[in-house]
Short mmCIF file of C-alpha atoms and ligand atoms in Angstrom, two decimals:
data_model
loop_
_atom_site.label_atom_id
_atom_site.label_comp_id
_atom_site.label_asym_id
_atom_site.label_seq_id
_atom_site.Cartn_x
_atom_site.Cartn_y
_atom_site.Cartn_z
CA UNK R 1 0.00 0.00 0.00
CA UNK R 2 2.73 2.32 0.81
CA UNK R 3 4.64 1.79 -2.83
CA UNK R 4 8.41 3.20 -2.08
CA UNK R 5 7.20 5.19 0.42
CA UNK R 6 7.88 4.78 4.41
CA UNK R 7 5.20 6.44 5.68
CA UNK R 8 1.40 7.47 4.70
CA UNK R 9 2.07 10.95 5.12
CA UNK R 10 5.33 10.75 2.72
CA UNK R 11 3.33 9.19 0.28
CA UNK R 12 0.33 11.90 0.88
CA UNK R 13 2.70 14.48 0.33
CA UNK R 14 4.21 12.74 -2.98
CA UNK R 15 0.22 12.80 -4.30
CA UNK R 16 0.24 16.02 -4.63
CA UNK R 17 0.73 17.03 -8.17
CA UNK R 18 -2.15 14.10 -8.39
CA UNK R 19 -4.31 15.41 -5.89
CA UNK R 20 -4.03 18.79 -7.67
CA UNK R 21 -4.55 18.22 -11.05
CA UNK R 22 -7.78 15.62 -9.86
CA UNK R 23 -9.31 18.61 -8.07
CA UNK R 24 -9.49 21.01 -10.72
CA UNK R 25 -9.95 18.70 -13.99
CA UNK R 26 -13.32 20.31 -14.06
CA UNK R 27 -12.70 23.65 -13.97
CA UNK R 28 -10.35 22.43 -16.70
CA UNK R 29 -12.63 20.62 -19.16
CA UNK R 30 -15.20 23.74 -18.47
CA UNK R 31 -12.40 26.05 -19.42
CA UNK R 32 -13.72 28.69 -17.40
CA UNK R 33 -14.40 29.51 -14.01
CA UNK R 34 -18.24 28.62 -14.15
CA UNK R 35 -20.58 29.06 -10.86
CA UNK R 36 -21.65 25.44 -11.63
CA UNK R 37 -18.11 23.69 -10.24
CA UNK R 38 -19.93 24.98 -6.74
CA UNK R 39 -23.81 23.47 -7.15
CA UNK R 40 -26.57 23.76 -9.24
CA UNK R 41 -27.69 27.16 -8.04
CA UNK R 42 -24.11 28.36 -7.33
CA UNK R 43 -24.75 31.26 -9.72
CA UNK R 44 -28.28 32.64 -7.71
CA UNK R 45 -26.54 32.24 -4.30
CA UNK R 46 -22.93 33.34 -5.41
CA UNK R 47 -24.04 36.57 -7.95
CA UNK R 48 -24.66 39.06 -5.25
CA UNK R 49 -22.32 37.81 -1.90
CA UNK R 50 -21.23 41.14 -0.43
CA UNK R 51 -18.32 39.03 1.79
CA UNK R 52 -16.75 36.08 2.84
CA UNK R 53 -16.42 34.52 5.96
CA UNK R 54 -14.33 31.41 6.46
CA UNK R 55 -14.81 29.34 9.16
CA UNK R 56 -11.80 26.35 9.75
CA UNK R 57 -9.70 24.76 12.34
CA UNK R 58 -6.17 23.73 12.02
CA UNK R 59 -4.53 23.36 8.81
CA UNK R 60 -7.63 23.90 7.16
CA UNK R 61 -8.12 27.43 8.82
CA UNK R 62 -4.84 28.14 7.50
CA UNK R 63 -6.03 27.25 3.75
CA UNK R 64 -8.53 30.21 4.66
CA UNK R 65 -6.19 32.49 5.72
CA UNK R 66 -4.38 32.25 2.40
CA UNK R 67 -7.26 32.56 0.21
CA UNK R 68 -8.59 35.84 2.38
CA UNK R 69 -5.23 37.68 0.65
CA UNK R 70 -6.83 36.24 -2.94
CA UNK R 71 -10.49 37.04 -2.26
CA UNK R 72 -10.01 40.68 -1.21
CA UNK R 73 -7.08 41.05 -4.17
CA UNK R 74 -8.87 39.24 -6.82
CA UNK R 75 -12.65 39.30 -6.06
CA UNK R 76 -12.84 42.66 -4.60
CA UNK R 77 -14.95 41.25 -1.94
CA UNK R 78 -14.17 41.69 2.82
CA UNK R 79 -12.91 38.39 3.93
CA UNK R 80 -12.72 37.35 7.24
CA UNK R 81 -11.41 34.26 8.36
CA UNK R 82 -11.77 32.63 12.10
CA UNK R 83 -10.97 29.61 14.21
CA UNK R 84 -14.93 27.34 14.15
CA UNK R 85 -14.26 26.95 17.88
CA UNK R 86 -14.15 30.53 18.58
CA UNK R 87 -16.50 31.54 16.08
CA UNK R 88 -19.59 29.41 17.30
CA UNK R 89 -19.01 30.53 21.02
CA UNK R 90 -19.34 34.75 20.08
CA UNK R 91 -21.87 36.99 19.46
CA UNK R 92 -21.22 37.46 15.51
CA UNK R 93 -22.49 40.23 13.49
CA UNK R 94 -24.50 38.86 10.87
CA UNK R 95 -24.86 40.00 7.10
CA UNK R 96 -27.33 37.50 5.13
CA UNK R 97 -25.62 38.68 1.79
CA UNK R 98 -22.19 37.09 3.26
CA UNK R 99 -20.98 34.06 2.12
CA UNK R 100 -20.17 31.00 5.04
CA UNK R 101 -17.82 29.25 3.40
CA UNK R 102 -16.57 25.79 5.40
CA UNK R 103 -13.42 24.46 4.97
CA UNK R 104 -13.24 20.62 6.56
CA UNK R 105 -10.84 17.99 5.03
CA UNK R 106 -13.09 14.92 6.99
CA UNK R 107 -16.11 17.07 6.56
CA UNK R 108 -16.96 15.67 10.51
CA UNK R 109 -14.84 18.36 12.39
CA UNK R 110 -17.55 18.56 15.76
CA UNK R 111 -16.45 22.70 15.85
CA UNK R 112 -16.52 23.57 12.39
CA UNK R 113 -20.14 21.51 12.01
CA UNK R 114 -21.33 22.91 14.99
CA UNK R 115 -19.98 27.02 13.69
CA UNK R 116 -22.09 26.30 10.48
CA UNK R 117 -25.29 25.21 12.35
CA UNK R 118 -24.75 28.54 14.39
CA UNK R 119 -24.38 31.02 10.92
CA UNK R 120 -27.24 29.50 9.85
CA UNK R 121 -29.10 30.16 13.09
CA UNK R 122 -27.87 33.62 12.70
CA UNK R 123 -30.03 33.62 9.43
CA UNK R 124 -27.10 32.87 7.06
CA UNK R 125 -28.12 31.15 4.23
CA UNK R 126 -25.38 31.41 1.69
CA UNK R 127 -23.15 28.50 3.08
CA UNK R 128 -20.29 26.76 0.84
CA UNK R 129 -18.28 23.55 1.99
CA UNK R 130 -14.63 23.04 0.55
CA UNK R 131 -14.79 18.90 2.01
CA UNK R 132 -12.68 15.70 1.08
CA UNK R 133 -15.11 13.42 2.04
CA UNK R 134 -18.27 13.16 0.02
CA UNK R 135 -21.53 12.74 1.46
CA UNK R 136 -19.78 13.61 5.72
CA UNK R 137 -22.09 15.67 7.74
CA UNK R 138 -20.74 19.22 6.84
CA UNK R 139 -21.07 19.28 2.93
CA UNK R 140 -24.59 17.30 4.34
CA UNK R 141 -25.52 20.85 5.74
CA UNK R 142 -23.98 23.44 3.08
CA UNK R 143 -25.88 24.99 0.00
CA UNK R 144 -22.96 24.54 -2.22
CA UNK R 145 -20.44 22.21 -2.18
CA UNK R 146 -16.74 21.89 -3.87
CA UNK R 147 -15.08 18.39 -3.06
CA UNK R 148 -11.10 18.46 -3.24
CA UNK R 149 -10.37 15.26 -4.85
CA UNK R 150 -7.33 14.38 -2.70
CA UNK R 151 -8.30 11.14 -2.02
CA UNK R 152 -8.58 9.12 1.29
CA UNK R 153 -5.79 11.17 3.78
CA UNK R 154 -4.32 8.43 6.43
CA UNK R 155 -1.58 10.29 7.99
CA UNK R 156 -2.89 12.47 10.92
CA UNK R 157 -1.26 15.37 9.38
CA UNK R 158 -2.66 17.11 6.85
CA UNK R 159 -0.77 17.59 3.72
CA UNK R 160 -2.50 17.16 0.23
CA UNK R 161 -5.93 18.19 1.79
CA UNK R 162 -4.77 21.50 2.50
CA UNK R 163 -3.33 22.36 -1.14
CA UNK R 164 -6.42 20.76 -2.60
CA UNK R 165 -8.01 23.25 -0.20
CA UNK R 166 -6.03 26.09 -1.45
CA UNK R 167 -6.95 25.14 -5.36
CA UNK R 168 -10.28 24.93 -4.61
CA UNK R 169 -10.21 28.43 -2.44
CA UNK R 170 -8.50 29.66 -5.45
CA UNK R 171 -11.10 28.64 -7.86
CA UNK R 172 -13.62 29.82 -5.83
CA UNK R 173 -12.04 32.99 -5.79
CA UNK R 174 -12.30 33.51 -9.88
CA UNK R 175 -15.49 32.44 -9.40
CA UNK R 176 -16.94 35.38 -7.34
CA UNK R 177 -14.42 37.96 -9.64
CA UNK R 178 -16.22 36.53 -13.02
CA UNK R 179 -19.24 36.77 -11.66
CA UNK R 180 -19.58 39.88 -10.31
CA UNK R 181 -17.76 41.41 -13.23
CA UNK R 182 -14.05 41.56 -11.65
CA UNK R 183 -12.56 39.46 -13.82
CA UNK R 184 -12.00 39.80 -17.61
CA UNK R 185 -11.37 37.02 -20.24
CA UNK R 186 -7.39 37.97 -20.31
CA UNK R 187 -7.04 37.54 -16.57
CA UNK R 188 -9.47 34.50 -16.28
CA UNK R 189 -7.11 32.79 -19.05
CA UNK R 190 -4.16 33.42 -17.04
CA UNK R 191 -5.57 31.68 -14.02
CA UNK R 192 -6.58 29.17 -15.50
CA UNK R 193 -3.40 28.32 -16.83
CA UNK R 194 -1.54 29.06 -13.81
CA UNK R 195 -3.47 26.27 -12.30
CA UNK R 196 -3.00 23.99 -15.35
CA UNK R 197 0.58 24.29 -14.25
CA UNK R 198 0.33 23.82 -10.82
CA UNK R 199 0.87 20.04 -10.66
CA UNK R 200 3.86 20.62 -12.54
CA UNK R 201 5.52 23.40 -10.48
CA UNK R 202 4.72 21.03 -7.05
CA UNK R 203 6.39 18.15 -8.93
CA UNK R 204 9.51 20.34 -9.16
CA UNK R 205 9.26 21.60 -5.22
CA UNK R 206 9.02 17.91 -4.67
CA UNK R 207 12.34 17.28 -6.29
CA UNK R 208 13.82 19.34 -3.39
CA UNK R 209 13.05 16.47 -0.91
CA UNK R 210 16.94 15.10 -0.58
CA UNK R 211 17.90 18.84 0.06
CA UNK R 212 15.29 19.33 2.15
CA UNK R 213 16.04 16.09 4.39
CA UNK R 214 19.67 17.25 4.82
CA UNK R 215 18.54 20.72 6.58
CA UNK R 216 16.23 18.30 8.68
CA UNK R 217 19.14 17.02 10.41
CA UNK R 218 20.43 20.40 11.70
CA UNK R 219 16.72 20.68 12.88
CA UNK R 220 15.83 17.69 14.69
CA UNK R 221 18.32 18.22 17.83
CA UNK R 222 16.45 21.76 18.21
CA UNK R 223 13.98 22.15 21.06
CA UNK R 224 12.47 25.71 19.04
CA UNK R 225 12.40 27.05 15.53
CA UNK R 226 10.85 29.88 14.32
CA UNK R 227 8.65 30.26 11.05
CA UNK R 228 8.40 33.79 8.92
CA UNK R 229 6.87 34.92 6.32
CA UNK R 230 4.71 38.09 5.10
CA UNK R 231 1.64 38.28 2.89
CA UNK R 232 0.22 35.32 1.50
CA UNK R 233 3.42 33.37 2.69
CA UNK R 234 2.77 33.98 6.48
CA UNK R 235 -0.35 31.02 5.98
CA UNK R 236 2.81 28.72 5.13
CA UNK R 237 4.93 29.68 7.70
CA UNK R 238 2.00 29.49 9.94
CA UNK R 239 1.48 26.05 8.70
CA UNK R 240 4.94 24.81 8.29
CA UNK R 241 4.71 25.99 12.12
CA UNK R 242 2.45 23.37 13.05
CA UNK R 243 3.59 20.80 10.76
CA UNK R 244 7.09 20.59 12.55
CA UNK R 245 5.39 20.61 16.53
CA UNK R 246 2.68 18.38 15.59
CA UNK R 247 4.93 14.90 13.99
CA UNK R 248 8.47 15.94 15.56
CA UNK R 249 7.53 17.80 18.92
CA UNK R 250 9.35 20.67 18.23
CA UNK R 251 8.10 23.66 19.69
CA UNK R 252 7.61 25.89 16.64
CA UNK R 253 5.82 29.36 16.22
CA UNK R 254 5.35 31.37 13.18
CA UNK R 255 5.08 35.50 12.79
CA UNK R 256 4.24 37.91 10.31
CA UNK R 257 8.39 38.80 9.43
CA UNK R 258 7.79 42.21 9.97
CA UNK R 259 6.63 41.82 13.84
CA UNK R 260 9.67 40.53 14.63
CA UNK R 261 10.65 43.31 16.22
CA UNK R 262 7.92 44.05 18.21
CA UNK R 263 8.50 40.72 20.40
CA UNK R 264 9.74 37.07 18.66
CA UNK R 265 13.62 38.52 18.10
CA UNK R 266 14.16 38.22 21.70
CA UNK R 267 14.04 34.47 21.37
CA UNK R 268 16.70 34.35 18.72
CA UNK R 269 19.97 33.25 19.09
CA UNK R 270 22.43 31.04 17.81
CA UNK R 271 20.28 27.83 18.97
CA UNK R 272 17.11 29.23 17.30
CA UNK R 273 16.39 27.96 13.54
CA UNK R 274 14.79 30.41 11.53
CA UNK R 275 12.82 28.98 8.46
CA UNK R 276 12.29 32.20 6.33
CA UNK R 277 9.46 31.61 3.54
CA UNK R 278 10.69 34.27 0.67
CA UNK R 279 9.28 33.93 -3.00
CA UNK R 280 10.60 36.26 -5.40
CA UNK R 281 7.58 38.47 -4.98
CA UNK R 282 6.87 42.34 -4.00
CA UNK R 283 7.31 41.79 -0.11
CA UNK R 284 11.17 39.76 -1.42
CA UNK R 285 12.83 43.28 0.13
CA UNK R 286 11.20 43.77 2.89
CA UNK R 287 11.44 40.03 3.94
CA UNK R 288 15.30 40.66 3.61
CA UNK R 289 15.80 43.38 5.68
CA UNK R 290 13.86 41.47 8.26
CA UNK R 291 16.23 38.73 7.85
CA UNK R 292 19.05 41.22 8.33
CA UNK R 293 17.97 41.15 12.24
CA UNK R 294 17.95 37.52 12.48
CA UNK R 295 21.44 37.42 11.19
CA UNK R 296 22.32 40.12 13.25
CA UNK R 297 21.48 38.17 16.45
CA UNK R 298 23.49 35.15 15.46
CA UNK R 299 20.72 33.13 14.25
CA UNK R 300 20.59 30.19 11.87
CA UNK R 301 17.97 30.78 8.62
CA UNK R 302 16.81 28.18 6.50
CA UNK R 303 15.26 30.21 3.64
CA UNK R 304 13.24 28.97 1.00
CA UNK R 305 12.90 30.66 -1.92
CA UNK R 306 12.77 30.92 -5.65
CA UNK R 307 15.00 30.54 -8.40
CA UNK R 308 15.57 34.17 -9.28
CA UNK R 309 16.14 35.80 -5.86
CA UNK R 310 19.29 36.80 -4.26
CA UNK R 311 20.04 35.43 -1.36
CA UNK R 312 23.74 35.65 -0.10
CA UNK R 313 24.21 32.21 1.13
CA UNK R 314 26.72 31.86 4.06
CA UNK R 315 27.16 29.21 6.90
CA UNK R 316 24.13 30.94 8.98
CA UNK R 317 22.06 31.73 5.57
CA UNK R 318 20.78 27.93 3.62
CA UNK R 319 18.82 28.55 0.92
CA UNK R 320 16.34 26.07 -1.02
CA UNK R 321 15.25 26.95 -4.33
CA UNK R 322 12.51 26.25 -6.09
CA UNK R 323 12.75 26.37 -9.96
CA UNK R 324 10.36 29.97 -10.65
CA UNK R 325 8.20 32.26 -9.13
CA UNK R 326 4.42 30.82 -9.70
CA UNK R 327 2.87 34.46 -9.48
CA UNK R 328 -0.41 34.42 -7.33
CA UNK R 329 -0.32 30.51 -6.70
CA UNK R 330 3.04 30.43 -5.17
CA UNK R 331 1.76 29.94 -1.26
CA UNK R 332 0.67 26.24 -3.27
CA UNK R 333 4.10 25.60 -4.72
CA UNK R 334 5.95 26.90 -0.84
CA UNK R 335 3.72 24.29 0.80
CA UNK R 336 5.07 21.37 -0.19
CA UNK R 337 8.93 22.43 1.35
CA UNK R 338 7.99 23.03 4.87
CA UNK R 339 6.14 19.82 4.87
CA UNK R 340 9.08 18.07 4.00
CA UNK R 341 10.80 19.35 6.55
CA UNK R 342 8.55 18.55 8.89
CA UNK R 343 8.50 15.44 7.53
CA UNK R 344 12.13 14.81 7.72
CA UNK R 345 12.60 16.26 10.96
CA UNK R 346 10.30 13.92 12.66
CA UNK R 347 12.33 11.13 10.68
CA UNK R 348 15.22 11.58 12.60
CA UNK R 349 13.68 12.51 15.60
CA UNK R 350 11.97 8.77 15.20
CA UNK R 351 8.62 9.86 16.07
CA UNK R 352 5.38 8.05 14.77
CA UNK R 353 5.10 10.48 12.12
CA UNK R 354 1.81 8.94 11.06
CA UNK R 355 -0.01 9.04 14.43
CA UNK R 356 1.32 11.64 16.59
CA UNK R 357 0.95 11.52 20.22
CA UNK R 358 -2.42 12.86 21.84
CA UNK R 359 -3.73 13.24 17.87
CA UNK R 360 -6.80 12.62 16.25
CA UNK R 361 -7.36 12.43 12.38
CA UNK R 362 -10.68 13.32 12.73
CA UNK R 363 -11.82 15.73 15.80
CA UNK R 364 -15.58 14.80 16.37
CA UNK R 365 -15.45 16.09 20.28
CA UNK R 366 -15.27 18.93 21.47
C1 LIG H 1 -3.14 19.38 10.99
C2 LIG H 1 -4.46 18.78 10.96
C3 LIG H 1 -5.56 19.40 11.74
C4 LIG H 1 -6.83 19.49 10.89
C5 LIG H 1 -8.01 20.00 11.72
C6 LIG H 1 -9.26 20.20 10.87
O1 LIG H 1 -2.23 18.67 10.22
O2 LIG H 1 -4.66 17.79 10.31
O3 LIG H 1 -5.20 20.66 12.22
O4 LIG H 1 -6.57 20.32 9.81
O5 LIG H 1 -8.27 19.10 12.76
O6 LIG H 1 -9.67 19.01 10.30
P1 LIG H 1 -10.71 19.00 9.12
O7 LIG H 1 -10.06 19.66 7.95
O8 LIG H 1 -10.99 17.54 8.86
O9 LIG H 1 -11.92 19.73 9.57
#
């Protein structure tokens, strides 16, 4: 069952330019980023949303964090995004013209289930699922659906769910922009075949595994690391955060790069790995001069990147490359390299990378 692979979740992680390209063959064979993808009467329900609020926890509340920076850039449209737990226990202000939209891998999450049943008691009634499992209770209780076609996810840790999730986020992003007139046939093209070249682009960040597993040994002796990134990066180093501590135990935390400052640089020091997340895109500068601090303070950074960025590499400064920018997309492609970290790190820490201690794969109490 496992092929050449050692674990589920190394496998999971190898499905991904699979999982991908399964999840949006129909957008692909429609050729166009068509209400239908979403439910029969996606285009009535979708046509005049005045928001979006995402409701998620865990890895896939960080798939909603990165599509917020794509809805409000792309579609024009608020976003807010919030922990289901937290959500379903507040007094929420609520607009009926907002869209709920779900985000549940198992589609049985108790708090995510339970934060839908409460929008809809607040008189929501535009509520979208983004759900792995067909037919589970959530997409069960949502107007529209969107299945990621990941396929069955063993490994407690989430890994080709959540970039299924983001393709799907992404989709339903041009979805909203088309129809409500923010998107034009030139742009809509160009997403399209952005995402036609997704699998490809994650098969080449997958190529960086034997690089990847050499940084892990520096990493698994560590008792801390630290994760940065800014703009639609920070979701990645927020989940390559969790990642690491979940399957190696590593305490790891992950901050916007430019509030280092106001707090996290305390903590660094020479025994306090830095994983920078740093595309070649407009924030590339700034990210650098935050880096500048890190290095300042003796710390060790373990930067990925992509091909056409200059980093000056030095015995505290690793970079990882990744073969070209991706544009709008590229929080996908950085995915896959602080998984494989993770991965690698709990490797050598010999941890049961598949089941981790005190972990559920699906959370159906409270
Ligand atoms: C992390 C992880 C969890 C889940 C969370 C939500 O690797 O797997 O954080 O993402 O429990 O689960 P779903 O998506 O099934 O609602």
């Amino acid at each position: 069952e496992l092929g050449p692979y050692r674990h589920f979740m190394q496998k999971e992680i190898h499905e991904q330019p699979r999982a991908v390209a399964d999840t949006i063959e129909a957008l692909i064979d429609a050729g166009a980023f068509v209400a239908e993808l979403f439910g029969d009467d996606a285009a009535e329900v979708l046509r005049d949303v005045e928001g979006v609020q995402i409701l998620a926890c865990g890895t896939s509340y960080y798939a909603g964090l990165t599509a917020r920076y794509w809805i409000e850039s792309i579609a024009k449209l608020p976003c807010t995004v919030e922990i289901a737990s937290e959500y379903r226990y507040r007094e929420a202000f609520a607009n009926p013209k907002n869209l709920i939209v779900t985000i549940s891998q198992s589609g049985e999450t108790l708090d995510t289930m339970e934060a839908l049943k409460y929008a809809k008691s607040l008189g929501h009634t535009k509520t979208l699922s983004i759900c792995n499992v067909p037919e589970s209770a959530i997409p069960r209780a949502s107007r529209l659906v969107y299945y990621t076609r990941a396929g069955a996810e063993i490994g407690v840790a989430s890994t080709k769910a959540f970039t299924t999730q983001l393709v799907a986020l992404f989709t339903l992003t041009c979805t909203l922009a088309r129809l409500q007139g923010r998107l034009d046939e030139t742009q809509e093209a160009a997403h399209i075949d952005a995402l036609r070249q997704l699998p490809g682009s994650i098969q080449h960040a997958l190529n960086l595994e034997p690089q990847v597993a050499v940084w892990s040994d520096r990493f698994a002796p560590k008792q801390h690391a630290l994760f940065l990134g800014r703009g639609v990066h920070y979701p990645i180093a927020l989940e390559g955060a969790l990642k690491l501590k979940e399957i190696s135990y590593i305490h790891a935390e992950a901050y916007p790069a430019g509030e280092l400052k106001h707090g996290p640089l305390a903590l660094v020091d020479e025994s306090m790995p830095v994983v920078v997340i740093a595309p070649n895109d407009a924030l590339l500068e700034k990210v650098k001069s935050n880096i500048q601090e890190v290095r300042a303070r003796g710390g060790e950074m373990f930067v990925f990147t992509d091909a056409d960025s200059h980093f000056g590499e030095s015995e505290q400064v690793h970079v990882i490359r990744t073969p070209r920018h991706v544009g709008v997309l590229s929080p996908v492609v950085h995915a896959i390299p602080v998984q494989l970290l993770a991965y690698h790190a709990a490797l050598a820490r010999g941890t049961d990378v598949d089941k981790p201690r005190n972990l559920a794969k699906s959370v159906t109490v409270e």
